[in-house]
């Protein structure tokens, strides 16, 4: 594990979310469907509610992914939100989602 700090279980959990999201969307699954899959597989009821709220905001309120995530600052840090905003503007989803995952796994993001 050279170059990696010891990360918290919360950071590891967040990294797993982003890694799963990356793999689903890289597999050409649309964002709303990817969120639906993540919600179905989530066992933590608090997280399931957060993810459901994000999906609902995107689907019914036509908010962007960034805007929906920003409503949950305890789950998504400013660093991650800024990267997601950049991904929406640039279209570089794969690279940016990998950066988010790596940042959580390295302990540079929370």
Coordinates of N, CA and C in Angstrom, one line a residue:
X1 N 0.8 -1.2 0.0 CA 0.0 0.0 0.0 C 0.9 1.3 0.0
X2 N 2.0 1.3 -0.7 CA 2.9 2.4 -0.7 C 2.2 3.6 -1.3
X3 N 2.4 4.8 -0.7 CA 1.8 6.0 -1.2 C 0.4 6.2 -0.7
X4 N -0.2 5.3 0.0 CA -1.5 5.4 0.5 C -1.5 5.6 2.0
X5 N -2.3 6.5 2.5 CA -2.5 6.7 3.9 C -3.6 5.7 4.4
X6 N -3.6 5.5 5.7 CA -4.7 4.7 6.3 C -5.9 5.5 6.2
X7 N -7.0 5.0 5.6 CA -8.2 5.7 5.4 C -9.3 5.1 6.3
X8 N -10.3 6.0 6.6 CA -11.4 5.6 7.5 C -12.3 4.6 6.7
X9 N -13.1 3.9 7.5 CA -14.1 3.1 6.9 C -15.1 3.9 6.0
X10 N -15.4 5.1 6.5 CA -16.3 6.0 5.7 C -15.7 6.4 4.4
X11 N -14.4 6.7 4.3 CA -13.7 7.0 3.1 C -13.7 5.8 2.2
X12 N -13.5 4.6 2.7 CA -13.5 3.4 2.0 C -14.9 3.1 1.4
X13 N -15.9 3.4 2.2 CA -17.3 3.2 1.8 C -17.6 4.1 0.6
X14 N -17.2 5.4 0.8 CA -17.5 6.4 -0.3 C -16.7 6.0 -1.6
X15 N -15.5 5.5 -1.4 CA -14.7 5.1 -2.6 C -15.4 4.0 -3.3
X16 N -16.0 3.0 -2.5 CA -16.8 1.9 -3.2 C -18.0 2.4 -3.9
X17 N -18.7 3.4 -3.4 CA -19.8 4.0 -4.1 C -19.3 4.6 -5.5
X18 N -18.3 5.4 -5.4 CA -17.8 6.0 -6.7 C -17.2 5.0 -7.6
X19 N -16.6 4.0 -7.1 CA -16.0 3.0 -8.0 C -17.2 2.2 -8.7
X20 N -18.2 1.9 -8.0 CA -19.4 1.3 -8.5 C -20.1 2.2 -9.6
X21 N -20.2 3.4 -9.2 CA -20.8 4.4 -10.1 C -20.0 4.5 -11.4
X22 N -18.7 4.6 -11.3 CA -17.8 4.7 -12.4 C -18.0 3.4 -13.3
X23 N -17.9 2.3 -12.7 CA -18.0 1.0 -13.5 C -19.4 0.9 -14.2
X24 N -20.4 1.3 -13.5 CA -21.7 1.2 -14.2 C -21.8 2.2 -15.3
X25 N -21.4 3.4 -15.1 CA -21.6 4.4 -16.2 C -20.5 4.2 -17.3
X26 N -19.4 3.7 -16.9 CA -18.4 3.4 -18.0 C -19.0 2.2 -18.9
X27 N -19.8 1.4 -18.3 CA -20.5 0.3 -19.0 C -21.7 0.8 -19.8
X28 N -21.8 2.1 -19.9 CA -22.8 2.8 -20.7 C -24.2 2.7 -20.1
X29 N -24.3 2.5 -18.8 CA -25.6 2.5 -18.1 C -25.8 4.0 -17.8
X30 N -27.0 4.5 -18.1 CA -27.3 5.9 -17.8 C -27.3 6.2 -16.3
X31 N -27.0 7.4 -16.0 CA -26.8 7.9 -14.6 C -28.0 7.5 -13.7
X32 N -29.2 7.8 -14.2 CA -30.4 7.4 -13.4 C -30.5 5.9 -13.1
X33 N -30.3 5.2 -14.1 CA -30.3 3.7 -13.9 C -29.2 3.2 -13.0
X34 N -28.0 3.8 -13.2 CA -26.9 3.5 -12.3 C -27.2 3.8 -10.8
X35 N -27.9 4.9 -10.6 CA -28.3 5.2 -9.3 C -29.3 4.3 -8.8
X36 N -30.2 3.8 -9.6 CA -31.3 2.9 -9.2 C -30.6 1.5 -8.8
X37 N -29.6 1.1 -9.6 CA -28.9 -0.1 -9.2 C -28.2 0.0 -7.9
X38 N -27.5 1.1 -7.7 CA -26.8 1.4 -6.4 C -27.8 1.4 -5.3
X39 N -29.0 2.0 -5.4 CA -30.0 2.1 -4.4 C -30.5 0.6 -4.1
X40 N -30.7 -0.2 -5.1 CA -31.2 -1.5 -4.9 C -30.2 -2.4 -4.1
X41 N -28.9 -2.1 -4.3 CA -27.9 -3.0 -3.7 C -27.5 -2.4 -2.3
X42 N -27.8 -1.2 -2.0 CA -27.4 -0.6 -0.7 C -28.2 -1.2 0.4
X43 N -27.4 -1.6 1.5 CA -28.1 -2.1 2.7 C -28.2 -1.2 3.8
X44 N -27.5 0.0 3.8 CA -27.6 1.0 4.8 C -28.8 1.9 4.5
X45 N -29.8 2.0 5.4 CA -31.0 2.7 5.1 C -30.8 4.2 4.9
X46 N -29.8 4.8 5.7 CA -29.5 6.2 5.6 C -29.0 6.5 4.2
X47 N -28.0 5.7 3.8 CA -27.4 5.9 2.4 C -28.4 5.6 1.3
X48 N -29.3 4.6 1.5 CA -30.3 4.3 0.5 C -31.2 5.6 0.4
X49 N -31.5 6.2 1.5 CA -32.4 7.4 1.4 C -31.7 8.6 0.7
X50 N -30.4 8.8 1.0 CA -29.6 9.8 0.3 C -29.6 9.6 -1.2
X51 N -29.2 8.4 -1.6 CA -29.1 8.0 -3.0 C -30.5 8.1 -3.7
X52 N -31.5 7.7 -3.0 CA -32.9 7.9 -3.5 C -33.3 9.3 -3.7
X53 N -32.9 10.2 -2.8 CA -33.2 11.6 -2.9 C -32.4 12.2 -4.1
X54 N -31.2 11.8 -4.3 CA -30.4 12.3 -5.4 C -31.1 11.9 -6.7
X55 N -31.4 10.6 -6.8 CA -32.1 10.1 -8.1 C -33.4 10.9 -8.3
X56 N -34.2 11.0 -7.3 CA -35.5 11.7 -7.4 C -35.3 13.1 -7.8
X57 N -34.3 13.8 -7.2 CA -34.1 15.2 -7.6 C -33.7 15.3 -9.1
X58 N -32.9 14.4 -9.6 CA -32.5 14.4 -11.0 C -33.7 14.1 -11.9
X59 N -34.5 13.2 -11.5 CA -35.6 12.7 -12.4 C -36.8 13.7 -12.4
X60 N -37.2 14.1 -11.2 CA -38.4 14.9 -11.1 C -38.2 16.4 -11.1
X61 N -37.0 16.8 -10.6 CA -36.7 18.3 -10.6 C -35.8 18.8 -11.6
X62 N -35.4 17.8 -12.5 CA -34.4 18.2 -13.6 C -33.2 18.8 -13.1
X63 N -32.7 18.5 -11.9 CA -31.5 19.1 -11.4 C -30.3 18.3 -12.0
X64 N -29.2 18.9 -12.0 CA -28.0 18.2 -12.5 C -27.5 17.3 -11.4
X65 N -26.6 16.4 -11.8 CA -26.0 15.4 -10.8 C -25.3 16.2 -9.7
X66 N -24.6 17.2 -10.1 CA -23.9 18.1 -9.1 C -24.9 18.7 -8.1
X67 N -25.9 19.3 -8.7 CA -26.9 20.0 -7.8 C -27.6 19.0 -6.8
X68 N -27.9 17.8 -7.3 CA -28.5 16.8 -6.5 C -27.5 16.4 -5.4
X69 N -26.3 16.2 -5.7 CA -25.3 15.8 -4.7 C -25.0 16.9 -3.7
X70 N -25.0 18.1 -4.1 CA -24.7 19.3 -3.3 C -25.7 19.4 -2.1
X71 N -26.9 18.8 -2.3 CA -27.9 18.9 -1.2 C -27.6 17.9 0.0
X72 N -26.5 17.2 -0.2 CA -26.0 16.2 0.9 C -24.6 16.5 1.2
X73 N -24.3 17.6 1.8 CA -22.9 18.0 2.1 C -22.2 17.0 3.1
X74 N -23.0 16.3 3.9 CA -22.3 15.4 4.8 C -21.8 14.2 4.1
X75 N -22.3 13.9 2.9 CA -21.9 12.7 2.2 C -20.9 13.1 1.1
X76 N -21.0 14.3 0.5 CA -20.2 14.7 -0.6 C -19.4 16.0 -0.3
X77 N -18.1 15.9 -0.2 CA -17.3 17.0 0.1 C -17.2 18.0 -1.0
X78 N -16.7 19.2 -0.6 CA -16.6 20.3 -1.6 C -15.7 19.9 -2.7
X79 N -14.6 19.2 -2.4 CA -13.6 18.7 -3.4 C -14.3 17.8 -4.4
X80 N -15.1 16.9 -3.9 CA -15.8 15.9 -4.8 C -16.8 16.7 -5.7
X81 N -17.6 17.6 -5.0 CA -18.6 18.3 -5.8 C -18.0 19.1 -6.9
X82 N -16.8 19.8 -6.6 CA -16.2 20.6 -7.7 C -15.7 19.7 -8.8
X83 N -15.2 18.5 -8.5 CA -14.9 17.6 -9.6 C -16.1 17.1 -10.4
X84 N -17.2 16.9 -9.7 CA -18.4 16.5 -10.5 C -18.9 17.6 -11.3
X85 N -18.8 18.8 -10.8 CA -19.3 20.0 -11.6 C -18.4 20.1 -12.9
X86 N -17.1 19.8 -12.7 CA -16.2 19.9 -13.9 C -16.5 18.8 -14.9
X87 N -16.8 17.6 -14.4 CA -17.2 16.5 -15.2 C -18.4 16.8 -16.1
X88 N -19.4 17.4 -15.4 CA -20.6 17.8 -16.2 C -20.3 18.8 -17.3
X89 N -19.4 19.7 -17.0 CA -19.0 20.7 -18.0 C -18.1 20.2 -19.1
X90 N -17.2 19.3 -18.7 CA -16.2 18.9 -19.7 C -16.5 17.6 -20.4
X91 N -17.4 16.8 -19.7 CA -17.7 15.4 -20.3 C -16.7 14.4 -20.0
X92 N -15.6 14.7 -19.2 CA -14.6 13.8 -18.9 C -14.9 12.9 -17.7
X93 N -16.1 12.3 -17.7 CA -16.6 11.5 -16.6 C -15.6 10.4 -16.1
X94 N -15.1 9.6 -17.0 CA -14.3 8.4 -16.6 C -13.1 8.9 -15.9
X95 N -12.4 9.9 -16.4 CA -11.2 10.4 -15.7 C -11.5 11.0 -14.4
X96 N -12.5 11.8 -14.3 CA -12.8 12.5 -13.1 C -13.4 11.6 -12.0
X97 N -14.2 10.7 -12.4 CA -14.7 9.7 -11.4 C -13.6 8.8 -10.9
X98 N -12.6 8.5 -11.7 CA -11.4 7.8 -11.3 C -10.6 8.6 -10.3
X99 N -10.5 9.9 -10.5 CA -9.8 10.8 -9.6 C -10.6 10.9 -8.3
X100 N -11.9 10.9 -8.3 CA -12.6 10.9 -7.0 C -12.4 9.7 -6.3
X101 N -12.5 8.5 -6.9 CA -12.2 7.2 -6.3 C -10.8 7.2 -5.7
X102 N -9.8 7.6 -6.5 CA -8.4 7.5 -6.1 C -8.2 8.5 -4.9
X103 N -8.8 9.7 -5.0 CA -8.7 10.6 -3.9 C -9.2 10.1 -2.6
X104 N -10.3 9.4 -2.6 CA -10.9 8.8 -1.4 C -10.0 7.7 -0.9
X105 N -9.6 6.8 -1.8 CA -8.7 5.7 -1.4 C -7.4 6.1 -0.9
X106 N -6.8 7.3 -1.4 CA -5.6 7.8 -0.9 C -5.7 8.6 0.4
X107 N -6.9 9.0 0.7 CA -7.1 9.8 1.9 C -7.0 11.3 1.7
X108 N -7.0 11.7 0.4 CA -6.9 13.2 0.1 C -8.3 13.8 0.1
X109 N -9.3 13.0 -0.1 CA -10.7 13.5 -0.1 C -11.4 12.8 1.1
X110 N -12.4 13.5 1.6 CA -13.3 12.9 2.6 C -14.7 12.9 2.2

